[in-house]
Amino acid sequence: MPGALPAPVVGRPALGRWVFLLVPLLVLPVPFFVNRYIQYVLNLILVYVLVGVGFNIVIGNLGQLAFANVALFGLGAYASGILVVHAGWPWWTTVIPAGLVGALAGALASLPALRRIRLFYLAIMTMAFGELMRWIYIRAEPLTNGSMGLAVPPPVLLGVRLSSDRSKFYVFLALAVLAVVLTSSLLRSRFGRAFMAIRDNELAAAAVGIPTDRYFILAFAWSGFVVGVGGAMYTALVGHVTPEAFNLLELILHFAVVMVGGLASLAGSVIGAVVLTTTPELFRGFPGVQELVLALLIVGVLLFLPRGLVSLLSLRLPLFRERYYRE
Amino acid sequence: MLPQLVVSGLAQGVLYALVALSMTMVYRATTVVNFGHGDLVMGGAFVVYVLVVYAHLPYLLGGLLALTILFALGVGIHQGLMRRIMTGPHLAIAMMALAVGYGLRGGARVLWGREVLPFPRIFPDHAWMLGDVVVTSDNLIVSGTVLGLMAVLFVLFNVTRTGRLLQAVFQSQRGAALVGLNVDAVHRVMWGVGAALAALGGVLLAPITLLYPDMGVWVLVRGFAAMTLGGFGTLHGAVLGGLILGVVELVLGAYVSTAFIDISAYVVVIAVLLLRPDGLFGQQVVVRV
Amino acid sequence: MALLDLADVTVRYGGLTAVAGVSFHLDPGEVRAIIGPNGAGKTSLFNAVTGHAPMASGTIRFRGERIDGLAPHMVSAKGVRRTFQNGGLFGELSALENVLAGLHTEVPSGFFGVLFGLPAARAVERSATARARQLLDLMGIGHVADQPAGALSGGQQRMVEIVRALATRPPLLLLDEPAVGLAPAVREQLLGVIRRLVREEGIAVILIEHAIEFVMSVSDRIVVLNEGKVIAEGTPEEVPKNREVLEAYLGH
């Protein structure tokens, strides 16, 4: 088949999928053993888990070159920030609205694809959308405080102020686990199969009765929701939302998370989030080196490991082959 | 006011046309849209900067060297990277191009960090009055060079044998291969040529603007907008689209809102693809699914 | 009432007329073959029936109801299913997942039920999976159920695609060159499958094929297309003797 990746690894997992829930459990005590900086990085990883999971749905599972992810991330971040700063809502109540804003914008971003705009045209258009949003953030000063950025007070959860990174960690961890579990449920159903059917052969997908337009919108909307929630987490983590945070460099980071981790793989999104958050941190303080390392990483993966790092694991452990059905 | 805007817009648009043209040439020859193209333009600008400011070479020589260096880089990108993933998914190809551009940007940032570099004054400071309209020597040199180049390209394409072979490859990769053309060699050369033309854009841009590592983004978006406006994938569309975009930016910027100087390109891309995907002068863009 | 009724169907792509005024009707349980030289418009005709290509003129009725102009997924839901000429499988999904995709319209799990893993949705999904496995087992390819479809052999891929198309027990199945590239033994197997489908399930089949013996041994009637028009129609005995048919084939 044209443009196909090398065949994925096969096999029914010997162990249940419960082993994946072990990871969050194992990670629970970690905040008590790390310093503030590492705690911050861990929190950032969790934000990018949502970014990766969300983005992967559109470019991995649905297989579309839609680069609106950063725009959705930014919208979620600003939505949360604006509600906290201007409407006085406590942070935890802005999480769902941020997701909804992302979902709505995601659905909007899918519309050109419905008009059969695909491949590079869709990529260019969604990139333009992202840059346009950034310009809007800069110009919508009353709401967003323009280029100076929106300063957001520490997040509040049910009356409790989450001022330390450690307290944020547990909330973020819960959100990340939820994002992965819910997305996994979605993918292991006729919805997930429909997304991938559209990716693999859109004509055949229609021929088996899948209303492709509807599922396009759905995939983009769910992706937008997850990424929007990630944006709200970002606002809570960083406390300062600026337009510069959502530029094309950020887009490449999102790509890297998905491609280095593994396209269309939930485990891959998590792995990608870990690798792509920690690696730039290693080079913080050396402007330009971060980008060079990132570029090398992406090129390396594209040339030698097109299925991402998760494919290394799949070779050893059939566990990592994702199944898209329930039995 | 309007004639001045049109003239200045055209002078600006000529650069957009060059960028769009070079991207289109690479796209037609190799079916790859080079998302890193803007960064190649940036590369050309920075290389000529280094040669003129540090190596004290005359601008013309520095410019030609920059073209040569970027040509080699373009060939290298194809040989080392693009060639190996051409048969794979489009996403990988787009990502590879982006990553290469990203790496170039990183390289520039390593060397110059947050600095914004001014280029020494190269073009003479002359201006002519045509009625109410001011035409500067900047305008003339840039426009003249680009239009001259396009005339040369036009001749090459339509008159020489190589040019017509190229047209065959532009029409159909497979067909060209079937009649025995060495398509891989064409791809190699076109990547080089595309990069060299990008470099030319950078070389011409350098004396008239401030240089910074992220300037590629600005260039890329305008290149895309020009291509889309004129009719994605057509050579004449790329040129006309660039010229029109230059004028549109300034005219809308003056009569509607200065915002349009910044966002015309984005709005054009979105609006054209939604309303008239074929652009003003183009052929079928919508992918037949 | 005819199962499928094509009246004066014309399909154009730009300036090219792929199908020019084709008419025929098909009864339930019939096997009809469409043959003709390359470019005769056979696949275009299929595309018109399944809604993948717009018609310039004509009508198509399925069980008396007009289906021309409907989107492909609606035509499929009405009971017309098909296979594709150049691999219509979902290559990155397993054979089982392909068949499950084929069952899409009969898996009534709702979005939020699925998202939150509610018991009702889970039960629906599980029974769909069981059904899909059963279908693959019935066709003798149950052992490859968990392999990625793209990695299967040509014959196995063809079978999976057919199983997928049949998953919803459609009254009408369109097969586009099902036998091409298959080894003779596999072709025999395929013939057996088609015969069994028709005999036991009463499914009507229209197939496009080049392999003449294949066509002869399974079809009730044959339609010959050339340059978008029907140039002959008849039984497997009549058609090879038709002069126009011979000219069409020899002339190419």
Short mmCIF file of N, CA and C in Angstrom, two decimals, chain A residues 115-202:
data_model
loop_
_atom_site.label_atom_id
_atom_site.label_comp_id
_atom_site.label_asym_id
_atom_site.label_seq_id
_atom_site.Cartn_x
_atom_site.Cartn_y
_atom_site.Cartn_z
N ARG A 115 -14.10 19.41 3.45
CA ARG A 115 -14.22 19.88 2.07
C ARG A 115 -13.15 19.22 1.22
N ARG A 116 -12.64 18.14 1.67
CA ARG A 116 -11.65 17.36 0.95
C ARG A 116 -10.31 18.05 0.80
N ILE A 117 -10.02 18.99 1.68
CA ILE A 117 -8.68 19.59 1.66
C ILE A 117 -7.79 18.68 2.48
N ARG A 118 -6.77 18.13 1.85
CA ARG A 118 -5.96 17.14 2.55
C ARG A 118 -4.48 17.39 2.41
N LEU A 119 -3.73 16.51 2.99
CA LEU A 119 -2.28 16.48 2.86
C LEU A 119 -1.68 17.86 3.09
N PHE A 120 -0.79 18.27 2.20
CA PHE A 120 -0.03 19.49 2.47
C PHE A 120 -0.92 20.71 2.57
N TYR A 121 -2.03 20.72 1.83
CA TYR A 121 -2.90 21.89 1.88
C TYR A 121 -3.49 22.03 3.27
N LEU A 122 -3.91 20.90 3.84
CA LEU A 122 -4.48 20.92 5.18
C LEU A 122 -3.41 21.35 6.17
N ALA A 123 -2.19 20.85 5.96
CA ALA A 123 -1.10 21.19 6.86
C ALA A 123 -0.86 22.69 6.85
N ILE A 124 -0.75 23.24 5.67
CA ILE A 124 -0.48 24.67 5.54
C ILE A 124 -1.61 25.47 6.17
N MET A 125 -2.83 25.04 5.89
CA MET A 125 -3.97 25.80 6.38
C MET A 125 -4.05 25.79 7.89
N THR A 126 -3.81 24.62 8.49
CA THR A 126 -3.89 24.55 9.94
C THR A 126 -2.72 25.28 10.59
N MET A 127 -1.56 25.28 9.94
CA MET A 127 -0.45 26.08 10.44
C MET A 127 -0.80 27.56 10.41
N ALA A 128 -1.42 27.98 9.31
CA ALA A 128 -1.81 29.39 9.20
C ALA A 128 -2.82 29.74 10.30
N PHE A 129 -3.73 28.81 10.57
CA PHE A 129 -4.71 29.00 11.63
C PHE A 129 -4.00 29.21 12.96
N GLY A 130 -2.98 28.39 13.22
CA GLY A 130 -2.23 28.53 14.46
C GLY A 130 -1.56 29.88 14.59
N GLU A 131 -0.94 30.32 13.50
CA GLU A 131 -0.25 31.62 13.55
C GLU A 131 -1.25 32.75 13.68
N LEU A 132 -2.41 32.59 13.05
CA LEU A 132 -3.45 33.61 13.15
C LEU A 132 -3.93 33.71 14.60
N MET A 133 -4.10 32.57 15.24
CA MET A 133 -4.53 32.58 16.64
C MET A 133 -3.52 33.32 17.49
N ARG A 134 -2.24 33.08 17.21
CA ARG A 134 -1.20 33.73 17.99
C ARG A 134 -1.29 35.25 17.83
N TRP A 135 -1.55 35.69 16.62
CA TRP A 135 -1.70 37.12 16.37
C TRP A 135 -2.89 37.65 17.15
N ILE A 136 -3.96 36.85 17.19
CA ILE A 136 -5.15 37.26 17.94
C ILE A 136 -4.84 37.38 19.43
N TYR A 137 -4.07 36.43 19.96
CA TYR A 137 -3.70 36.52 21.38
C TYR A 137 -2.98 37.84 21.66
N ILE A 138 -2.11 38.22 20.72
CA ILE A 138 -1.34 39.45 20.92
C ILE A 138 -2.26 40.67 20.83
N ARG A 139 -3.22 40.64 19.95
CA ARG A 139 -4.07 41.80 19.74
C ARG A 139 -5.24 41.90 20.71
N ALA A 140 -5.67 40.78 21.30
CA ALA A 140 -6.86 40.81 22.15
C ALA A 140 -6.48 41.22 23.55
N GLU A 141 -5.83 42.38 23.65
CA GLU A 141 -5.23 42.79 24.93
C GLU A 141 -6.16 42.80 26.12
N PRO A 142 -7.36 43.33 25.99
CA PRO A 142 -8.24 43.35 27.17
C PRO A 142 -8.41 41.97 27.78
N LEU A 143 -8.43 40.95 26.94
CA LEU A 143 -8.63 39.61 27.46
C LEU A 143 -7.32 38.91 27.80
N THR A 144 -6.37 39.03 26.89
CA THR A 144 -5.19 38.19 27.01
C THR A 144 -3.97 38.94 27.51
N ASN A 145 -4.09 40.24 27.65
CA ASN A 145 -2.95 41.04 28.07
C ASN A 145 -1.82 41.01 27.05
N GLY A 146 -2.17 40.72 25.81
CA GLY A 146 -1.24 40.85 24.69
C GLY A 146 0.08 40.13 24.86
N SER A 147 1.13 40.76 24.36
CA SER A 147 2.44 40.11 24.34
C SER A 147 3.00 39.94 25.74
N MET A 148 2.52 40.77 26.65
CA MET A 148 3.05 40.67 28.02
C MET A 148 2.65 39.34 28.63
N GLY A 149 1.53 38.83 28.16
CA GLY A 149 1.10 37.54 28.68
C GLY A 149 0.19 37.70 29.89
N LEU A 150 -0.57 36.67 30.10
CA LEU A 150 -1.55 36.68 31.16
C LEU A 150 -0.95 36.04 32.40
N ALA A 151 -0.88 36.78 33.48
CA ALA A 151 -0.36 36.21 34.73
C ALA A 151 -1.52 35.60 35.49
N VAL A 152 -1.41 34.33 35.78
CA VAL A 152 -2.51 33.60 36.41
C VAL A 152 -2.09 33.16 37.82
N PRO A 153 -2.88 33.44 38.82
CA PRO A 153 -2.54 33.02 40.19
C PRO A 153 -2.53 31.50 40.32
N PRO A 154 -1.89 30.98 41.35
CA PRO A 154 -1.78 29.54 41.52
C PRO A 154 -3.16 28.87 41.49
N PRO A 155 -3.24 27.68 40.95
CA PRO A 155 -4.54 27.03 40.74
C PRO A 155 -5.20 26.63 42.06
N VAL A 156 -6.50 26.61 42.04
CA VAL A 156 -7.28 26.23 43.22
C VAL A 156 -8.12 25.01 42.88
N LEU A 157 -8.07 24.02 43.75
CA LEU A 157 -8.87 22.82 43.54
C LEU A 157 -9.78 22.62 44.75
N LEU A 158 -11.07 22.77 44.52
CA LEU A 158 -12.05 22.56 45.60
C LEU A 158 -11.67 23.35 46.85
N GLY A 159 -11.27 24.60 46.66
CA GLY A 159 -10.95 25.41 47.81
C GLY A 159 -9.51 25.30 48.29
N VAL A 160 -8.80 24.31 47.80
CA VAL A 160 -7.40 24.14 48.22
C VAL A 160 -6.48 24.79 47.21
N ARG A 161 -5.57 25.63 47.70
CA ARG A 161 -4.66 26.29 46.80
C ARG A 161 -3.48 25.38 46.49
N LEU A 162 -3.27 25.08 45.22
CA LEU A 162 -2.17 24.20 44.83
C LEU A 162 -0.95 25.05 44.52
N SER A 163 -0.29 25.50 45.56
CA SER A 163 0.82 26.40 45.27
C SER A 163 2.12 25.65 45.02
N SER A 164 2.25 24.45 45.53
CA SER A 164 3.51 23.75 45.30
C SER A 164 3.39 22.87 44.07
N ASP A 165 4.52 22.64 43.43
CA ASP A 165 4.51 21.76 42.27
C ASP A 165 4.11 20.35 42.67
N ARG A 166 4.39 19.99 43.91
CA ARG A 166 4.06 18.63 44.32
C ARG A 166 2.54 18.44 44.35
N SER A 167 1.84 19.43 44.85
CA SER A 167 0.38 19.29 44.91
C SER A 167 -0.20 19.25 43.50
N LYS A 168 0.41 20.04 42.62
CA LYS A 168 -0.08 20.02 41.24
C LYS A 168 0.13 18.64 40.63
N PHE A 169 1.22 18.00 41.03
CA PHE A 169 1.57 16.71 40.43
C PHE A 169 0.43 15.71 40.51
N TYR A 170 -0.18 15.61 41.68
CA TYR A 170 -1.21 14.59 41.84
C TYR A 170 -2.44 14.88 41.02
N VAL A 171 -2.77 16.16 40.93
CA VAL A 171 -3.92 16.54 40.09
C VAL A 171 -3.59 16.24 38.63
N PHE A 172 -2.39 16.65 38.21
CA PHE A 172 -1.99 16.40 36.82
C PHE A 172 -1.96 14.92 36.52
N LEU A 173 -1.45 14.15 37.48
CA LEU A 173 -1.36 12.70 37.26
C LEU A 173 -2.74 12.12 37.05
N ALA A 174 -3.68 12.57 37.87
CA ALA A 174 -5.05 12.06 37.72
C ALA A 174 -5.59 12.42 36.33
N LEU A 175 -5.35 13.65 35.90
CA LEU A 175 -5.85 14.08 34.58
C LEU A 175 -5.18 13.28 33.47
N ALA A 176 -3.89 13.05 33.62
CA ALA A 176 -3.18 12.31 32.58
C ALA A 176 -3.69 10.87 32.49
N VAL A 177 -3.87 10.26 33.66
CA VAL A 177 -4.39 8.88 33.66
C VAL A 177 -5.77 8.83 33.03
N LEU A 178 -6.59 9.79 33.38
CA LEU A 178 -7.93 9.85 32.80
C LEU A 178 -7.88 10.00 31.30
N ALA A 179 -7.01 10.89 30.83
CA ALA A 179 -6.92 11.13 29.39
C ALA A 179 -6.54 9.83 28.67
N VAL A 180 -5.55 9.14 29.23
CA VAL A 180 -5.10 7.90 28.58
C VAL A 180 -6.18 6.83 28.63
N VAL A 181 -6.80 6.67 29.81
CA VAL A 181 -7.81 5.62 29.94
C VAL A 181 -9.02 5.88 29.05
N LEU A 182 -9.51 7.11 29.05
CA LEU A 182 -10.68 7.42 28.23
C LEU A 182 -10.36 7.27 26.74
N THR A 183 -9.19 7.77 26.34
CA THR A 183 -8.83 7.65 24.93
C THR A 183 -8.67 6.19 24.55
N SER A 184 -8.11 5.42 25.45
CA SER A 184 -7.96 4.00 25.18
C SER A 184 -9.32 3.35 24.97
N SER A 185 -10.27 3.68 25.82
CA SER A 185 -11.61 3.12 25.65
C SER A 185 -12.19 3.50 24.30
N LEU A 186 -11.96 4.76 23.93
CA LEU A 186 -12.50 5.24 22.66
C LEU A 186 -11.88 4.48 21.49
N LEU A 187 -10.56 4.26 21.57
CA LEU A 187 -9.88 3.61 20.46
C LEU A 187 -10.25 2.14 20.36
N ARG A 188 -10.59 1.53 21.50
CA ARG A 188 -10.92 0.11 21.48
C ARG A 188 -12.38 -0.14 21.17
N SER A 189 -12.93 0.72 20.36
CA SER A 189 -14.34 0.61 20.04
C SER A 189 -14.55 0.88 18.57
N ARG A 190 -15.78 0.87 18.14
CA ARG A 190 -16.05 1.12 16.73
C ARG A 190 -15.61 2.53 16.34
N PHE A 191 -15.52 3.44 17.32
CA PHE A 191 -15.09 4.79 17.02
C PHE A 191 -13.61 4.79 16.63
N GLY A 192 -12.79 4.19 17.44
CA GLY A 192 -11.37 4.11 17.14
C GLY A 192 -11.13 3.40 15.82
N ARG A 193 -11.84 2.28 15.64
CA ARG A 193 -11.65 1.54 14.39
C ARG A 193 -12.08 2.38 13.20
N ALA A 194 -13.12 3.17 13.38
CA ALA A 194 -13.57 4.03 12.28
C ALA A 194 -12.51 5.06 11.93
N PHE A 195 -11.90 5.67 12.97
CA PHE A 195 -10.83 6.65 12.71
C PHE A 195 -9.74 6.00 11.87
N MET A 196 -9.32 4.83 12.30
CA MET A 196 -8.19 4.20 11.61
C MET A 196 -8.57 3.66 10.24
N ALA A 197 -9.83 3.27 10.11
CA ALA A 197 -10.29 2.85 8.79
C ALA A 197 -10.19 4.03 7.82
N ILE A 198 -10.60 5.20 8.29
CA ILE A 198 -10.53 6.39 7.44
C ILE A 198 -9.08 6.67 7.07
N ARG A 199 -8.19 6.48 8.04
CA ARG A 199 -6.78 6.71 7.77
C ARG A 199 -6.25 5.74 6.72
N ASP A 200 -6.60 4.48 6.87
CA ASP A 200 -6.01 3.48 5.99
C ASP A 200 -6.62 3.44 4.60
N ASN A 201 -7.90 3.71 4.50
CA ASN A 201 -8.54 3.65 3.19
C ASN A 201 -9.91 4.30 3.29
N GLU A 202 -9.92 5.59 2.97
CA GLU A 202 -11.15 6.34 3.21
C GLU A 202 -12.32 5.85 2.36
#
